[in-house]
PDB file of C-alpha atoms in Angstrom:
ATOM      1  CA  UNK A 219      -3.869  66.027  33.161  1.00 94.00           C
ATOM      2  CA  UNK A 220      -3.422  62.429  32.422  1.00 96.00           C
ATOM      3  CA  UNK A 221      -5.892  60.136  33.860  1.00 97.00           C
ATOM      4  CA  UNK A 222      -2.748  58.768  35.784  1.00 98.00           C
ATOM      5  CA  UNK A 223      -2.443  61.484  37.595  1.00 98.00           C
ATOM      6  CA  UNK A 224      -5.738  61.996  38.315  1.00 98.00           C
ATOM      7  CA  UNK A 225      -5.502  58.839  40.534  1.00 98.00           C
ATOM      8  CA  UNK A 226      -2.337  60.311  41.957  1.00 98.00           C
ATOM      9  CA  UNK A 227      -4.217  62.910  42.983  1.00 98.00           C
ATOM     10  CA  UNK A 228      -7.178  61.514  44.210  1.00 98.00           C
ATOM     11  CA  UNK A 229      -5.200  59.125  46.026  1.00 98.00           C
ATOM     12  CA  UNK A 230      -3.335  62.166  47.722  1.00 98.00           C
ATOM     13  CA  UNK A 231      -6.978  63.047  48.717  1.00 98.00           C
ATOM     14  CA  UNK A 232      -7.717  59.445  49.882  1.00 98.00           C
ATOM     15  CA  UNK A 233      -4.739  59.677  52.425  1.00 98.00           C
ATOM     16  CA  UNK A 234      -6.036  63.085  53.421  1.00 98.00           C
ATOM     17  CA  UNK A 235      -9.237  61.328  54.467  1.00 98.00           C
ATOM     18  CA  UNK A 236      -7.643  58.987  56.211  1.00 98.00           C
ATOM     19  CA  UNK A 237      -5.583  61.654  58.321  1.00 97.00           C
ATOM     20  CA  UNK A 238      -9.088  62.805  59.416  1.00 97.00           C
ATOM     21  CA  UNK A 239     -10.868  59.532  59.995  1.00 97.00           C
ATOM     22  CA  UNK A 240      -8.294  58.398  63.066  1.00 94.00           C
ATOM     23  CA  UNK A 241      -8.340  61.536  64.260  1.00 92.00           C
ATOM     24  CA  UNK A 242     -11.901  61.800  64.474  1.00 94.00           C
ATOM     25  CA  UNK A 243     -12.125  58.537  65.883  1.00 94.00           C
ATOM     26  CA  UNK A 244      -9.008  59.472  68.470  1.00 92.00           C
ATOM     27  CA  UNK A 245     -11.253  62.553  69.309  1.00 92.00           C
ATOM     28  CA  UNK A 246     -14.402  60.478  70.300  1.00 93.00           C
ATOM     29  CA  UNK A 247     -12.231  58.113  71.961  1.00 91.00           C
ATOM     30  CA  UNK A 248     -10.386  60.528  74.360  1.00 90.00           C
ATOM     31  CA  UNK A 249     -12.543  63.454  74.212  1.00 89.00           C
ATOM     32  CA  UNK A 250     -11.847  66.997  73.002  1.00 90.00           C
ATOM     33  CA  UNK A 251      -9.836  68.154  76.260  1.00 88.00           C
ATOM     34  CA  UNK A 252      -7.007  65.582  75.008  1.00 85.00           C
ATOM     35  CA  UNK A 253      -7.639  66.568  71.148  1.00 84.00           C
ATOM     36  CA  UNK A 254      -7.447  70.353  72.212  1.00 87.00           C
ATOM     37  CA  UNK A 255      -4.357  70.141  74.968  1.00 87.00           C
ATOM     38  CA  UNK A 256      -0.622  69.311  74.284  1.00 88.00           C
ATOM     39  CA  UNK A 257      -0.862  65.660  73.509  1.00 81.00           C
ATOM     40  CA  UNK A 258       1.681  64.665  75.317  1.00 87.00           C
ATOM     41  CA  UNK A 259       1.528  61.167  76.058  1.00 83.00           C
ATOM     42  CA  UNK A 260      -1.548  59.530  73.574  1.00 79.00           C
ATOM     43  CA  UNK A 261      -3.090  56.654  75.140  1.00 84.00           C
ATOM     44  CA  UNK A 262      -3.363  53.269  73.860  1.00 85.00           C
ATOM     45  CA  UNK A 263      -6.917  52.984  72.054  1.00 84.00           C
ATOM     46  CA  UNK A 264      -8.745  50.654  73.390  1.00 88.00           C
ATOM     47  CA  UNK A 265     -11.603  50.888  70.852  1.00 92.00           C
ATOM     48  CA  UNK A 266     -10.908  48.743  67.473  1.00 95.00           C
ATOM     49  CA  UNK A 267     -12.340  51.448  65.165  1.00 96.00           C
ATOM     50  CA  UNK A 268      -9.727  53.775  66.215  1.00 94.00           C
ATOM     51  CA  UNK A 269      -7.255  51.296  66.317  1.00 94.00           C
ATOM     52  CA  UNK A 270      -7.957  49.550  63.055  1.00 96.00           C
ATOM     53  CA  UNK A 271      -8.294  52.901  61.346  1.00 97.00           C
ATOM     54  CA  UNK A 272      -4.925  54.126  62.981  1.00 95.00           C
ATOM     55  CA  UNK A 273      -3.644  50.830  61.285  1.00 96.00           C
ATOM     56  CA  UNK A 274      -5.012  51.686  57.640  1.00 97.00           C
ATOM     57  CA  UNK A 275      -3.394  54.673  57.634  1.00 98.00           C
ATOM     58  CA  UNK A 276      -0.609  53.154  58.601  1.00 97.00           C
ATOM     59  CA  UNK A 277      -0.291  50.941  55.635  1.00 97.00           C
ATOM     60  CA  UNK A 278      -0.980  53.178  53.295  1.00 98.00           C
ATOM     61  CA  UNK A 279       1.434  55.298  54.430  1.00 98.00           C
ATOM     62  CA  UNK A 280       3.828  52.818  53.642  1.00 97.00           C
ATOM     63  CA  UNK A 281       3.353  52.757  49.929  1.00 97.00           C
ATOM     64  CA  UNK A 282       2.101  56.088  49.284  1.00 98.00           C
ATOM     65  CA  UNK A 283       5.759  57.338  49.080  1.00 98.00           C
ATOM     66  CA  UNK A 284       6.428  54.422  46.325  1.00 98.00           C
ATOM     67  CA  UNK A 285       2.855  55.291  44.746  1.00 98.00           C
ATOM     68  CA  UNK A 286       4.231  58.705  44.259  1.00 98.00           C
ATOM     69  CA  UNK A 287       7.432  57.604  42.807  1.00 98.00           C
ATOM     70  CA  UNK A 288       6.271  55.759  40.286  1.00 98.00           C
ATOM     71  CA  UNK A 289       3.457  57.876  38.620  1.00 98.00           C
ATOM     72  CA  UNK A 290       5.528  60.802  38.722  1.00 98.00           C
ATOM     73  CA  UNK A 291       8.762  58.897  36.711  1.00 98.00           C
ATOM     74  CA  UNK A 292       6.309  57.380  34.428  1.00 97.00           C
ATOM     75  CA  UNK A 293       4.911  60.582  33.857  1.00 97.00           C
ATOM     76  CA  UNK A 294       8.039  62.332  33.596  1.00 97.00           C
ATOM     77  CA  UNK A 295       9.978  59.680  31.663  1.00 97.00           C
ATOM     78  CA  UNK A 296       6.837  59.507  29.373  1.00 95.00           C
ATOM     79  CA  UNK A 297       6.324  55.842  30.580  1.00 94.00           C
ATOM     80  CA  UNK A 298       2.179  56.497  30.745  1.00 93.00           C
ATOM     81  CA  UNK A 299       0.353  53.419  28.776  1.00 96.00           C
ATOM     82  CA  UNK A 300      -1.544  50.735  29.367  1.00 97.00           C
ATOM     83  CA  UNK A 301       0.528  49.634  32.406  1.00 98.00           C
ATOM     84  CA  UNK A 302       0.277  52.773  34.191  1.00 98.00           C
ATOM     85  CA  UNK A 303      -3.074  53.234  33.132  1.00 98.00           C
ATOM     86  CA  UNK A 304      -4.851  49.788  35.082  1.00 98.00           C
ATOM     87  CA  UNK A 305      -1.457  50.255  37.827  1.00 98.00           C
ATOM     88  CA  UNK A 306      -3.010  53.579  38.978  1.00 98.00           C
ATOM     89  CA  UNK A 307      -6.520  52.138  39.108  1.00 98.00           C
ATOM     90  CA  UNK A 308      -5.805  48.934  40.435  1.00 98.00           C
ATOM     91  CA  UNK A 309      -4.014  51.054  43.314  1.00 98.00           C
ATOM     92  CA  UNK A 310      -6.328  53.530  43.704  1.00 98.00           C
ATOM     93  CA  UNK A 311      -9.681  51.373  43.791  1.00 98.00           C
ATOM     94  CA  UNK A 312      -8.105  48.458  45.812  1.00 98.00           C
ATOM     95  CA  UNK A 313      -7.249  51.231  48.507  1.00 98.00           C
ATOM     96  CA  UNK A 314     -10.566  52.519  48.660  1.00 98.00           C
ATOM     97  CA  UNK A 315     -11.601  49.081  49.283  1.00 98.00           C
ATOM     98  CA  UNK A 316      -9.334  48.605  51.727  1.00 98.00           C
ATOM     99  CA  UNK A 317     -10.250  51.473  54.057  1.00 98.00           C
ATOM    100  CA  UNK A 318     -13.724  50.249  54.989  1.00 98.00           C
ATOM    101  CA  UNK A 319     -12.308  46.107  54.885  1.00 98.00           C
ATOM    102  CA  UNK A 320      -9.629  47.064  57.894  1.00 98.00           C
ATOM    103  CA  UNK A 321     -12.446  49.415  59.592  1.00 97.00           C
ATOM    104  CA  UNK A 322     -15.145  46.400  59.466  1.00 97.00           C
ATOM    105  CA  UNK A 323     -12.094  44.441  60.521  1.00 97.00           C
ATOM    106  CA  UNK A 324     -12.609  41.903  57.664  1.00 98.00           C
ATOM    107  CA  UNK A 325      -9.862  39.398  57.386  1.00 96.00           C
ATOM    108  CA  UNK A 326      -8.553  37.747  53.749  1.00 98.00           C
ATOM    109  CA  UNK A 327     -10.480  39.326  51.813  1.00 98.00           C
ATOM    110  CA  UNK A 328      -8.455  42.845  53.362  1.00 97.00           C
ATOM    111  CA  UNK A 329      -5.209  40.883  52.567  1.00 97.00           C
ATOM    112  CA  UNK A 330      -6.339  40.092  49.028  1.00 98.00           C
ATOM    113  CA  UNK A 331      -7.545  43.491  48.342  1.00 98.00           C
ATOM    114  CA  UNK A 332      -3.813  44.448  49.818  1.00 98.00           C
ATOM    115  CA  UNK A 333      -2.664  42.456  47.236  1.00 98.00           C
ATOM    116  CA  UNK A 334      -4.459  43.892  44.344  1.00 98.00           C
ATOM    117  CA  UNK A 335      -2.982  47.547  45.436  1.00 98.00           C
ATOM    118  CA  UNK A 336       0.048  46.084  45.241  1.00 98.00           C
ATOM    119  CA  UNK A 337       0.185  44.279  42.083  1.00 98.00           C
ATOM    120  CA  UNK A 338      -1.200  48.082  40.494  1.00 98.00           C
ATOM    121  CA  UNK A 339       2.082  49.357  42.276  1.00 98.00           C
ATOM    122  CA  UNK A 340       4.100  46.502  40.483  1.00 98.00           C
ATOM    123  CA  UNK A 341       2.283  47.329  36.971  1.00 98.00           C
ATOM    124  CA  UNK A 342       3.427  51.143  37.306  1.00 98.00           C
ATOM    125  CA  UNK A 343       6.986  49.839  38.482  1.00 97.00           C
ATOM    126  CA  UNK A 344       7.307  47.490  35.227  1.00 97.00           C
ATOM    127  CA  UNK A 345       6.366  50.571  32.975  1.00 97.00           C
ATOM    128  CA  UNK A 346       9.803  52.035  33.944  1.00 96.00           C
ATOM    129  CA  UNK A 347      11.774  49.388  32.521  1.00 95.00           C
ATOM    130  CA  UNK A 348       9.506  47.951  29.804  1.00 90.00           C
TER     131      UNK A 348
END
């Protein structure tokens, strides 16, 4: 397995940890008589861990799809290379980084870290037509 998608997959473990880490924190939050029952209507959180950890998943949930993407063309298309190589870290680490940033509620530095897991996106992205 390339070390590229290693990160893919430890990435795909990252989101699966942050599935759990909301949910956990929904749990406490509302107890395990809401966790348990139908979940109908989920109230509002009202505690910023759960909130801000709601939120992190959020966002990486919005790039994860174009994470997948792009490993798995550069893979395919035999694209891997230096690019890939520090795209795949860059995204990996800087959303690692990220988690415990938007948790701690940390502001800029979050956004710059954001940034960085970005800019590892663009670098795998730019493999494909380089």
């Amino acid at each position: 397995m390339t070390t590229e998608l290693t990160y893919l997959a430890l990435t795909l473990i990252l989101a699966l940890v942050q599935v759990f880490l909301p949910a956990g924190a929904r749990t406490v939050e509302f107890g395990l008589k809401w966790n348990a029952g139908p979940r109908d209507e989920t109230p509002t959180a009202t505690k910023p861990l759960t909130g801000r950890l709601e939120r992190a998943q959020a966002n990486l949930f919005e790039t994860l799809p174009l994470f997948i993407g792009a490993v798995l063309i550069a893979h395919v298309s035999g694209e891997d290379g230096v690019l890939t190589l520090w795209g795949t870290a860059l995204y990996f680490w800087a959303r690692v980084a990220y988690l415990p940033l938007y948790a701690l509620g940390v502001p800029y530095i979050r956004s710059l870290v954001w940034l960085v897991s970005l800019a590892g996106l663009i670098l795998i992205l730019t493999a494909l037509f380089i």
